[in-house]
mmCIF file of C-alpha atoms (C1' of nucleotides) in Angstrom:
data_model
loop_
_atom_site.group_PDB
_atom_site.id
_atom_site.type_symbol
_atom_site.label_atom_id
_atom_site.label_comp_id
_atom_site.label_asym_id
_atom_site.label_seq_id
_atom_site.Cartn_x
_atom_site.Cartn_y
_atom_site.Cartn_z
ATOM 1 C CA MET A 1 -24.037 19.609 -4.410
ATOM 2 C CA GLY A 2 -22.272 17.091 -1.954
ATOM 3 C CA PRO A 3 -23.939 15.011 0.846
ATOM 4 C CA ARG A 4 -23.245 17.715 3.419
ATOM 5 C CA SER A 5 -25.626 20.295 1.854
ATOM 6 C CA LYS A 6 -28.461 17.810 3.053
ATOM 7 C CA SER A 7 -27.022 16.412 6.219
ATOM 8 C CA ARG A 8 -28.546 16.838 9.688
ATOM 9 C CA ARG A 9 -26.901 16.306 13.348
ATOM 10 C CA LEU A 10 -27.716 13.396 15.302
ATOM 11 C CA GLY A 11 -29.333 14.520 18.510
ATOM 12 C CA ARG A 12 -27.758 13.568 21.976
ATOM 13 C CA THR A 13 -30.331 10.984 22.583
ATOM 14 C CA PHE A 14 -28.940 9.172 19.274
ATOM 15 C CA TYR A 15 -26.093 8.164 21.463
ATOM 16 C CA THR A 16 -27.560 7.299 24.884
ATOM 17 C CA GLY A 17 -28.299 3.859 23.911
ATOM 18 C CA SER A 18 -26.305 0.657 24.345
ATOM 19 C CA PRO A 19 -23.530 -0.211 22.215
ATOM 20 C CA LEU A 20 -25.080 -2.720 20.942
ATOM 21 C CA VAL A 21 -27.965 -0.888 19.673
ATOM 22 C CA VAL A 22 -25.801 2.512 18.669
ATOM 23 C CA ALA A 23 -23.124 0.394 16.634
ATOM 24 C CA PRO A 24 -25.595 -0.936 13.767
ATOM 25 C CA LEU A 25 -27.489 2.520 13.814
ATOM 26 C CA LEU A 26 -24.109 4.183 13.047
ATOM 27 C CA LEU A 27 -23.642 2.242 9.763
ATOM 28 C CA ASN A 28 -24.269 4.426 6.714
ATOM 29 C CA LYS A 29 -24.073 7.599 8.899
ATOM 30 C CA LEU A 30 -20.999 10.078 7.651
ATOM 31 C CA LEU A 31 -18.150 10.878 9.496
ATOM 32 C CA VAL A 32 -17.467 14.612 8.601
ATOM 33 C CA THR A 33 -14.380 16.876 9.254
ATOM 34 C CA ALA A 34 -14.285 20.411 9.425
ATOM 35 C CA ASP A 35 -11.907 20.629 6.332
ATOM 36 C CA GLY A 36 -14.373 18.858 3.931
ATOM 37 C CA ARG A 37 -13.557 15.291 4.358
ATOM 38 C CA SER A 38 -16.129 12.708 4.901
ATOM 39 C CA GLY A 39 -16.672 8.959 4.922
ATOM 40 C CA ARG A 40 -19.796 6.819 5.006
ATOM 41 C CA ILE A 41 -19.406 4.323 8.154
ATOM 42 C CA VAL A 42 -19.316 0.688 6.921
ATOM 43 C CA GLU A 43 -17.894 -1.339 9.656
ATOM 44 C CA VAL A 44 -17.883 -0.907 13.465
ATOM 45 C CA GLU A 45 -17.485 -2.771 16.664
ATOM 46 C CA ALA A 46 -18.923 -2.512 20.030
ATOM 47 C CA TYR A 47 -17.235 -2.082 23.433
ATOM 48 C CA TRP A 48 -19.137 -2.470 26.708
ATOM 49 C CA GLY A 49 -17.196 -0.933 29.391
ATOM 50 C CA ALA A 50 -16.731 -2.901 32.702
ATOM 51 C CA GLN A 51 -18.350 -6.081 31.589
ATOM 52 C CA ASP A 52 -16.103 -6.329 28.259
ATOM 53 C CA PRO A 53 -12.716 -8.006 28.777
ATOM 54 C CA ALA A 54 -11.682 -6.514 25.509
ATOM 55 C CA SER A 55 -12.452 -2.934 26.603
ATOM 56 C CA HIS A 56 -10.199 -0.320 27.856
ATOM 57 C CA ALA A 57 -12.579 0.397 30.704
ATOM 58 C CA TYR A 58 -12.527 -3.393 31.868
ATOM 59 C CA ARG A 59 -9.938 -2.345 34.806
ATOM 60 C CA GLY A 60 -11.548 0.764 35.401
ATOM 61 C CA ARG A 61 -10.740 4.481 34.832
ATOM 62 C CA THR A 62 -7.390 5.836 33.915
ATOM 63 C CA ALA A 63 -6.106 9.012 32.242
ATOM 64 C CA ARG A 64 -6.062 7.166 28.696
ATOM 65 C CA ASN A 65 -9.588 6.345 28.723
ATOM 66 C CA ALA A 66 -11.321 9.005 30.759
ATOM 67 C CA THR A 67 -13.289 10.203 27.618
ATOM 68 C CA MET A 68 -15.192 6.643 27.547
ATOM 69 C CA PHE A 69 -16.773 7.527 30.753
ATOM 70 C CA ARG A 70 -18.525 10.482 29.556
ATOM 71 C CA ARG A 71 -21.814 10.741 28.327
ATOM 72 C CA GLY A 72 -22.866 9.248 24.779
ATOM 73 C CA GLY A 73 -22.044 11.451 21.854
ATOM 74 C CA HIS A 74 -17.857 12.171 22.256
ATOM 75 C CA LEU A 75 -15.010 11.110 20.268
ATOM 76 C CA TYR A 76 -12.514 8.678 22.249
ATOM 77 C CA VAL A 77 -9.059 8.561 20.384
ATOM 78 C CA TYR A 78 -6.275 6.350 21.630
ATOM 79 C CA LEU A 79 -3.165 5.230 20.255
ATOM 80 C CA SER A 80 -2.643 1.739 18.822
ATOM 81 C CA TYR A 81 0.485 -0.251 18.771
ATOM 82 C CA GLY A 82 2.743 2.855 19.441
ATOM 83 C CA MET A 83 1.755 4.268 15.669
ATOM 84 C CA HIS A 84 -1.832 4.299 14.833
ATOM 85 C CA TRP A 85 -4.743 6.430 16.174
ATOM 86 C CA CYS A 86 -8.081 4.612 16.369
ATOM 87 C CA ALA A 87 -11.666 6.480 16.947
ATOM 88 C CA ASN A 88 -14.285 5.593 18.982
ATOM 89 C CA VAL A 89 -17.806 6.825 19.412
ATOM 90 C CA VAL A 90 -18.724 7.053 23.168
ATOM 91 C CA CYS A 91 -22.134 6.013 23.763
ATOM 92 C CA GLY A 92 -24.653 5.242 26.589
ATOM 93 C CA PRO A 93 -25.171 7.340 29.823
ATOM 94 C CA GLU A 94 -22.157 8.972 31.860
ATOM 95 C CA GLY A 95 -20.154 6.703 33.935
ATOM 96 C CA GLU A 96 -20.622 3.439 31.781
ATOM 97 C CA ALA A 97 -17.683 3.650 29.264
ATOM 98 C CA GLN A 98 -19.166 2.185 26.418
ATOM 99 C CA ALA A 99 -18.050 2.963 22.988
ATOM 100 C CA VAL A 100 -18.064 1.870 19.348
ATOM 101 C CA LEU A 101 -14.753 1.539 17.415
ATOM 102 C CA LEU A 102 -14.973 2.854 13.784
ATOM 103 C CA ARG A 103 -13.301 0.230 11.589
ATOM 104 C CA ALA A 104 -14.048 1.290 8.153
ATOM 105 C CA LEU A 105 -15.198 4.151 6.013
ATOM 106 C CA GLN A 106 -16.135 4.371 2.297
ATOM 107 C CA PRO A 107 -14.669 7.826 1.549
ATOM 108 C CA VAL A 108 -17.021 10.353 0.156
ATOM 109 C CA GLU A 109 -15.811 13.739 0.238
ATOM 110 C CA GLY A 110 -12.251 15.276 0.318
ATOM 111 C CA LEU A 111 -10.361 12.283 -1.068
ATOM 112 C CA ASP A 112 -7.458 14.161 -2.100
ATOM 113 C CA LEU A 113 -6.879 15.431 1.447
ATOM 114 C CA MET A 114 -7.253 11.908 2.580
ATOM 115 C CA ARG A 115 -4.801 10.691 -0.190
ATOM 116 C CA ALA A 116 -2.268 13.384 0.958
ATOM 117 C CA ALA A 117 -2.676 12.251 4.626
ATOM 118 C CA ARG A 118 -2.100 8.658 3.787
ATOM 119 C CA TRP A 119 0.436 8.254 0.953
ATOM 120 C CA ARG A 120 3.609 10.116 0.229
ATOM 121 C CA ASP A 121 3.994 8.252 -3.064
ATOM 122 C CA GLN A 122 1.016 8.108 -4.432
ATOM 123 C CA ARG A 123 1.811 5.573 -6.968
ATOM 124 C CA ARG A 124 0.449 1.975 -7.058
ATOM 125 C CA ARG A 125 -2.427 3.077 -4.353
ATOM 126 C CA ASP A 126 -6.078 2.023 -4.235
ATOM 127 C CA ASP A 127 -8.641 4.397 -2.638
ATOM 128 C CA ARG A 128 -10.209 1.333 -1.306
ATOM 129 C CA ASP A 129 -7.396 1.489 1.293
ATOM 130 C CA LEU A 130 -7.880 5.039 2.255
ATOM 131 C CA CYS A 131 -10.251 4.137 4.984
ATOM 132 C CA ARG A 132 -10.239 0.653 5.312
ATOM 133 C CA GLY A 133 -8.964 -0.295 8.556
ATOM 134 C CA PRO A 134 -9.105 1.746 12.356
ATOM 135 C CA GLY A 135 -5.774 3.107 11.923
ATOM 136 C CA ARG A 136 -5.979 4.164 8.250
ATOM 137 C CA LEU A 137 -9.354 5.890 9.003
ATOM 138 C CA CYS A 138 -7.779 7.915 11.500
ATOM 139 C CA GLN A 139 -4.778 8.851 9.148
ATOM 140 C CA ALA A 140 -7.146 9.541 6.176
ATOM 141 C CA MET A 141 -9.418 11.855 8.251
ATOM 142 C CA GLY A 142 -6.768 13.697 10.277
ATOM 143 C CA ILE A 143 -7.935 12.382 13.615
ATOM 144 C CA ASP A 144 -5.385 12.119 16.437
ATOM 145 C CA ARG A 145 -5.499 12.259 20.306
ATOM 146 C CA SER A 146 -5.787 16.064 20.053
ATOM 147 C CA ASP A 147 -9.562 15.017 18.912
ATOM 148 C CA ASP A 148 -10.207 13.056 22.000
ATOM 149 C CA GLY A 149 -13.530 14.272 23.986
ATOM 150 C CA ILE A 150 -14.684 16.520 21.282
ATOM 151 C CA ASP A 151 -18.409 16.575 20.750
ATOM 152 C CA LEU A 152 -19.715 14.473 17.680
ATOM 153 C CA THR A 153 -23.394 16.015 17.966
ATOM 154 C CA ARG A 154 -22.063 19.521 16.697
ATOM 155 C CA PRO A 155 -21.355 20.214 13.226
ATOM 156 C CA SER A 156 -19.345 22.971 14.361
ATOM 157 C CA SER A 157 -16.999 20.532 15.788
ATOM 158 C CA PRO A 158 -13.763 19.351 14.139
ATOM 159 C CA VAL A 159 -15.142 16.213 13.830
ATOM 160 C CA TRP A 160 -19.049 15.275 13.937
ATOM 161 C CA ILE A 161 -21.326 12.493 12.733
ATOM 162 C CA ALA A 162 -24.158 13.555 10.084
ATOM 163 C CA ASP A 163 -27.304 11.606 8.757
ATOM 164 C CA ASP A 164 -27.653 12.382 4.954
ATOM 165 C CA GLY A 165 -30.746 10.091 4.784
ATOM 166 C CA VAL A 166 -29.259 6.881 4.114
ATOM 167 C CA ALA A 167 -30.663 4.327 6.236
ATOM 168 C CA PRO A 168 -28.741 1.654 7.847
ATOM 169 C CA PRO A 169 -28.797 -2.047 6.961
ATOM 170 C CA GLU A 170 -32.167 -3.551 8.488
ATOM 171 C CA SER A 171 -30.656 -6.117 10.434
ATOM 172 C CA PRO A 172 -26.836 -6.467 10.089
ATOM 173 C CA ALA A 173 -25.519 -9.431 11.622
ATOM 174 C CA GLY A 174 -23.325 -9.305 14.165
ATOM 175 C CA THR A 175 -19.935 -11.361 13.903
ATOM 176 C CA ALA A 176 -16.690 -11.561 15.680
ATOM 177 C CA ARG A 177 -14.582 -8.779 16.396
ATOM 178 C CA VAL A 178 -11.173 -8.274 15.176
ATOM 179 C CA GLY A 179 -7.743 -7.961 16.819
ATOM 180 C CA ILE A 180 -8.629 -8.834 20.296
ATOM 181 C CA SER A 181 -7.426 -11.728 22.327
ATOM 182 C CA VAL A 182 -10.438 -12.073 24.887
ATOM 183 C CA GLY A 183 -14.080 -11.579 24.198
ATOM 184 C CA THR A 184 -13.682 -12.951 20.650
ATOM 185 C CA ASP A 185 -16.725 -14.932 21.091
ATOM 186 C CA LEU A 186 -19.072 -11.984 21.425
ATOM 187 C CA PRO A 187 -20.750 -11.304 17.801
ATOM 188 C CA TRP A 188 -20.358 -7.438 18.297
ATOM 189 C CA ARG A 189 -18.854 -6.373 15.049
ATOM 190 C CA PHE A 190 -21.593 -4.682 12.503
ATOM 191 C CA ALA A 191 -20.842 -4.000 8.918
ATOM 192 C CA VAL A 192 -22.595 -2.919 5.799
ATOM 193 C CA GLY A 193 -22.772 -6.478 4.234
ATOM 194 C CA ASP A 194 -20.684 -7.221 1.049
ATOM 195 C CA HIS A 195 -19.154 -3.707 1.270
ATOM 196 C CA PRO A 196 -15.692 -3.601 -0.702
ATOM 197 C CA GLY A 197 -14.371 -1.140 1.986
ATOM 198 C CA LEU A 198 -14.353 -3.447 5.008
ATOM 199 C CA SER A 199 -11.218 -4.131 7.098
ATOM 200 C CA ARG A 200 -11.742 -7.843 6.745
ATOM 201 C CA PRO A 201 -14.500 -9.628 5.028
ATOM 202 C CA VAL A 202 -17.626 -10.761 6.983
ATOM 203 C CA VAL A 203 -17.319 -14.499 8.181
ATOM 204 C CA ARG A 204 -20.078 -15.714 10.286
ATOM 205 C CA ARG A 205 -19.252 -18.717 12.392
ATOM 206 C CA SER A 206 -20.110 -22.089 10.998
ATOM 207 C CA GLY A 207 -20.617 -23.719 14.300
ATOM 208 C "C1'" DG B 1 11.910 1.575 37.403
ATOM 209 C "C1'" DT B 2 11.308 -2.737 34.042
ATOM 210 C "C1'" DC B 3 8.654 -5.141 31.437
ATOM 211 C "C1'" DC B 4 5.039 -7.218 28.339
ATOM 212 C "C1'" DC B 5 2.123 -6.475 24.875
ATOM 213 C "C1'" DG B 6 -1.717 -4.601 22.285
ATOM 214 C "C1'" DA B 7 -9.233 -2.829 19.429
ATOM 215 C "C1'" DT B 8 -2.717 -2.467 13.442
ATOM 216 C "C1'" DT B 9 -0.392 -1.299 9.080
ATOM 217 C "C1'" DC B 10 2.959 -2.453 5.723
ATOM 218 C "C1'" DC B 11 6.143 -4.487 3.109
ATOM 219 C "C1'" DC B 12 8.317 -8.875 1.552
ATOM 220 C "C1'" DT B 13 7.941 -13.731 0.261
ATOM 221 C "C1'" DG C 1 0.987 -16.096 5.485
ATOM 222 C "C1'" DG C 2 4.905 -13.688 8.370
ATOM 223 C "C1'" DG C 3 7.696 -10.300 10.660
ATOM 224 C "C1'" DA C 4 8.788 -5.591 11.631
ATOM 225 C "C1'" DA C 5 7.744 -0.919 13.213
ATOM 226 C "C1'" DT C 6 7.048 1.980 17.501
ATOM 227 C "C1'" DC C 7 5.655 3.739 22.041
ATOM 228 C "C1'" DG C 8 2.251 4.402 26.053
ATOM 229 C "C1'" DG C 9 -0.455 2.220 29.428
ATOM 230 C "C1'" DG C 10 -0.673 -0.743 33.016
ATOM 231 C "C1'" DA C 11 0.899 -4.636 35.614
ATOM 232 C "C1'" DC C 12 4.162 -6.103 38.978
ATOM 233 C "C1'" DC C 13 8.313 -5.678 41.837
#
DNA sequence: GTCCCGATTCCCT
DNA sequence: GGGAATCGGGACC
């Protein structure tokens, strides 16, 4: 009996909060694909629309970021460095362009599909690298731009988010976001503490 | 039209 | 720890 048998959907209201509320609540939820892949969300980052210089929406609406401006509960997918897809959970009300970047999953189901999607040569590979990093998790889950805009609240969607009863961490510490050049002082990265599948170790600022 | 660079990953050292 | 890969968006002329 796999996790999906006891999973339930998250209602639209779950996604209407701000990214700083939704991001930590997404920890320990399951990202599930229609072909049987699933992974537990262990690392996320909040992006706050027009207020956030690191956000794609900082300079307004474009064809690429249009999905960010929809109401919460949709999937925003974009291409990074010309070769990696990155998946975001849109949250907040319509027009706010708030989103949560999914940075790492703990693989749960469909690991064979994930391995096949990630690696042509399976030798010398570590399953901890399947979904460790925003580009890797999209490759493992088979997510690309064709999934941009799908409804994450529907179990019938190609990708959706399920709650299988595992609670999020009680008070995950916010730490600095990764891979950006502006807004680096904002502690908007949230992770399940000490999880081996994090894209990077959680390091709190000493100052 | 041209130019720069990115919410990254991989492989080598 | 460093550099290459790779390409679309957005700024600017």
